[in-house]
Short mmCIF file of C-alpha atoms and ligand atoms in Angstrom, two decimals:
data_model
loop_
_atom_site.label_atom_id
_atom_site.label_comp_id
_atom_site.label_asym_id
_atom_site.label_seq_id
_atom_site.Cartn_x
_atom_site.Cartn_y
_atom_site.Cartn_z
CA MET A 758 -0.01 -0.02 0.04
CA LYS A 759 1.63 3.21 -1.11
CA ASN A 760 1.27 6.39 1.02
CA THR A 761 0.22 4.46 4.08
CA ALA A 762 2.17 4.60 7.29
CA ILE A 763 1.97 2.55 10.52
CA TYR A 764 2.54 4.25 13.74
CA PRO A 765 3.20 1.35 16.38
CA GLY A 766 3.41 1.64 20.04
CA THR A 767 2.11 0.51 23.40
CA PHE A 768 0.06 3.65 23.99
CA ASP A 769 -0.63 2.84 27.69
CA PRO A 770 -2.29 5.41 27.54
CA VAL A 771 -2.06 7.52 24.37
CA THR A 772 -0.72 10.99 25.29
CA ASN A 773 -0.85 14.32 23.69
CA GLY A 774 2.66 13.76 22.54
CA HIS A 775 1.53 10.61 20.62
CA LEU A 776 -1.26 12.59 19.12
CA ASP A 777 1.03 15.34 18.11
CA ILE A 778 2.97 12.72 16.10
CA ILE A 779 -0.32 11.30 14.63
CA LYS A 780 -1.41 14.62 13.38
CA ARG A 781 1.87 15.29 11.81
CA ALA A 782 1.98 11.96 10.08
CA ALA A 783 -1.71 12.33 8.89
CA ARG A 784 -0.57 15.44 7.07
CA MET A 785 2.32 13.53 5.30
CA PHE A 786 0.53 10.19 4.41
CA ASP A 787 -2.77 9.42 2.77
CA THR A 788 -3.57 6.81 5.53
CA VAL A 789 -2.06 6.43 9.05
CA ILE A 790 -2.72 3.26 10.99
CA VAL A 791 -2.08 3.58 14.64
CA ALA A 792 -1.14 0.09 15.79
CA VAL A 793 -1.46 -0.85 19.41
CA LEU A 794 1.02 -3.49 20.36
CA ASN A 795 -0.13 -6.33 22.43
CA ASN A 796 3.09 -6.75 24.28
CA ASN A 797 3.42 -9.77 26.49
CA ALA A 798 6.62 -8.49 28.10
CA LYS A 799 4.82 -5.59 29.68
CA THR A 800 1.88 -5.55 31.93
CA PRO A 801 -0.29 -2.84 30.60
CA LEU A 802 -2.71 -0.63 32.55
CA PHE A 803 -5.24 -0.65 29.96
CA SER A 804 -6.38 -3.54 27.82
CA VAL A 805 -5.71 -3.45 24.13
CA ALA A 806 -9.43 -2.89 23.58
CA ALA A 807 -9.36 0.09 25.98
CA ARG A 808 -6.30 1.60 24.41
CA ARG A 809 -7.81 1.24 20.89
CA ALA A 810 -11.05 2.92 22.18
CA GLN A 811 -9.00 5.80 23.69
CA ILE A 812 -7.02 6.36 20.46
CA LYS A 813 -10.20 6.14 18.32
CA ALA A 814 -12.04 8.75 20.32
CA ALA A 815 -8.93 11.05 20.18
CA VAL A 816 -8.57 10.81 16.43
CA LYS A 817 -12.35 10.78 15.45
CA ASP A 818 -11.99 14.03 13.68
CA ILE A 819 -8.91 12.93 11.54
CA ALA A 820 -10.49 11.17 8.59
CA ASN A 821 -7.33 9.41 7.38
CA VAL A 822 -6.33 7.82 10.64
CA LYS A 823 -7.26 4.18 11.47
CA VAL A 824 -6.68 2.24 14.61
CA ASP A 825 -5.68 -1.35 14.71
CA SER A 826 -3.70 -3.72 17.05
CA PHE A 827 -1.12 -6.47 16.58
CA ASP A 828 0.76 -9.21 18.39
CA GLY A 829 4.34 -10.34 17.67
CA LEU A 830 6.86 -8.60 15.56
CA LEU A 831 6.15 -5.28 13.89
CA ALA A 832 8.17 -6.32 10.78
CA ASP A 833 5.66 -9.31 10.24
CA TYR A 834 2.59 -7.16 10.92
CA MET A 835 3.86 -4.68 8.29
CA LYS A 836 4.40 -7.41 5.80
CA ARG A 837 0.88 -8.63 6.35
CA LYS A 838 -0.48 -5.14 5.96
CA ASN A 839 1.65 -4.61 2.92
CA VAL A 840 2.92 -1.34 4.36
CA SER A 841 6.54 -0.38 4.29
CA VAL A 842 6.71 2.82 6.39
CA ALA A 843 6.78 2.92 10.16
CA ILE A 844 6.57 6.12 12.15
CA ARG A 845 8.25 6.61 15.42
CA GLY A 846 8.47 9.71 17.58
CA LEU A 847 11.78 11.16 18.69
CA ARG A 848 11.70 13.29 21.79
CA ALA A 849 15.30 13.83 22.52
CA VAL A 850 18.73 12.39 21.88
CA SER A 851 18.03 9.87 24.63
CA ASP A 852 15.41 8.14 22.43
CA LEU A 853 17.81 7.92 19.59
CA GLU A 854 19.93 5.05 20.65
CA TYR A 855 16.91 2.65 21.41
CA GLU A 856 15.06 3.77 18.29
CA PHE A 857 18.17 3.08 16.08
CA GLN A 858 18.33 -0.43 17.56
CA ILE A 859 14.66 -1.13 16.83
CA ALA A 860 14.88 0.49 13.21
CA ASN A 861 18.02 -1.50 12.32
CA THR A 862 16.59 -4.80 13.70
CA ASN A 863 13.34 -4.15 11.84
CA ARG A 864 15.27 -3.46 8.66
CA SER A 865 17.15 -6.82 8.97
CA LEU A 866 13.77 -8.65 9.46
CA ASN A 867 11.95 -6.82 6.76
CA PRO A 868 14.36 -5.17 4.22
CA ALA A 869 11.40 -3.34 2.57
CA MET A 870 10.72 -1.44 5.80
CA GLU A 871 11.62 2.25 6.37
CA THR A 872 11.34 3.98 9.66
CA VAL A 873 10.39 7.75 9.57
CA PHE A 874 11.23 9.76 12.79
CA LEU A 875 9.04 12.67 13.65
CA MET A 876 9.66 15.25 16.18
CA PRO A 877 6.74 16.47 18.46
CA SER A 878 6.13 20.05 19.55
CA ALA A 879 8.80 20.96 22.08
CA LYS A 880 6.21 21.04 24.91
CA TYR A 881 5.79 17.30 24.75
CA THR A 882 9.55 16.45 24.78
CA TYR A 883 9.41 15.24 28.37
CA LEU A 884 5.94 13.48 28.22
CA THR A 885 5.83 9.75 28.51
CA SER A 886 3.08 7.25 29.19
CA THR A 887 5.12 6.06 32.19
CA ILE A 888 5.30 9.57 33.66
CA VAL A 889 1.48 10.09 33.19
CA ARG A 890 0.75 6.78 34.91
CA GLU A 891 3.15 7.63 37.78
CA VAL A 892 1.40 11.03 38.40
CA TYR A 893 -2.25 9.67 38.12
CA CYS A 894 -1.42 6.69 40.24
CA HIS A 895 -0.52 9.06 43.17
CA GLY A 896 -3.70 11.22 42.58
CA GLY A 897 -1.89 13.97 40.73
CA ARG A 898 -2.93 15.61 37.53
CA LEU A 899 -0.72 16.71 34.65
CA LYS A 900 -1.95 19.52 32.58
CA ASP A 901 -1.99 19.15 28.77
CA SER A 902 -0.78 15.52 29.00
CA VAL A 903 -3.60 13.35 27.75
CA PRO A 904 -7.02 13.97 26.22
CA PRO A 905 -9.87 14.58 28.76
CA HIS A 906 -11.46 11.10 28.05
CA VAL A 907 -8.15 9.53 28.76
CA GLU A 908 -7.69 11.56 31.98
CA ARG A 909 -11.13 10.41 33.18
CA GLY A 910 -10.21 6.83 32.53
CA LEU A 911 -6.90 7.14 34.52
CA ILE A 912 -8.72 8.81 37.47
CA GLU A 913 -11.34 6.00 37.48
CA PHE A 914 -8.83 3.24 37.19
CA TYR A 915 -6.73 4.43 40.12
CA LYS A 916 -9.78 5.36 42.23
CA LYS A 917 -10.95 1.62 41.98
CA ARG A 918 -7.51 0.47 43.14
CA ARG A 919 -7.30 2.68 46.20
CA PRO A 920 -8.75 1.39 49.50
P1 ADP B 909 6.99 2.01 23.21
O1 ADP B 909 6.47 1.32 24.41
O2 ADP B 909 7.08 1.08 21.94
O3 ADP B 909 8.17 2.90 23.36
P2 ADP B 909 5.05 4.17 23.16
O4 ADP B 909 3.68 4.00 23.14
O5 ADP B 909 5.72 4.54 24.44
O6 ADP B 909 5.86 2.92 22.67
O7 ADP B 909 5.49 5.14 22.06
C1 ADP B 909 5.37 4.88 20.73
C2 ADP B 909 6.18 5.93 20.00
O8 ADP B 909 5.80 7.20 20.29
C3 ADP B 909 7.65 5.84 20.25
O9 ADP B 909 8.28 6.05 18.92
C4 ADP B 909 8.00 6.89 21.20
O10 ADP B 909 9.27 7.35 20.92
C5 ADP B 909 6.94 7.99 20.61
N1 ADP B 909 6.49 8.85 21.71
C6 ADP B 909 6.17 8.54 22.98
N2 ADP B 909 5.93 9.68 23.75
C7 ADP B 909 6.14 10.69 22.81
C8 ADP B 909 5.93 12.16 22.98
N3 ADP B 909 5.67 12.70 24.09
N4 ADP B 909 6.18 12.86 21.97
C9 ADP B 909 6.60 12.20 20.75
N5 ADP B 909 6.75 11.02 20.54
C10 ADP B 909 6.49 10.18 21.59
#
């Protein structure tokens, strides 16, 4: 599929940094598929179905963005989808080393695959799903970090867990 890109990630939960990247990618490609990784190595806060629903609601006004999920290797999922471009976000130099490892590994697994790196707006440089989870877990709130429906989900999730 020409002019289609896949943006893979854990998105646990989707943040405004991810959405910034999705919006940029949607201006560059005819179709962007946001692909939620069902990662057995991590124990996610939100189920794949919940994460997909959160992303879907956040991108409902962007016509060329679709939401999907996958298990296993990204390189294999991209072959199955017949898509050659993967999008990754680069926040800072600290992301580079890890992202290079992934991109090179993916290239050796699937030589047709290209990884395109996009930079978010500077205000999202320090935003990660991990930091968002940490703050909400302890009852805090982080301004301009996640869409309102995701914030409600986080507050509800942690409320249920507290005695
Ligand atoms: P992973 O668990 O695979 O790192 P994430 O869901 O955390 O996946 O992130 C998916 C992609 O989005 C990665 O390329 C990551 O670098 C990027 N990303 C995460 N947070 C931000 C942010 N605040 N701004 C831009 N890109 C981001």
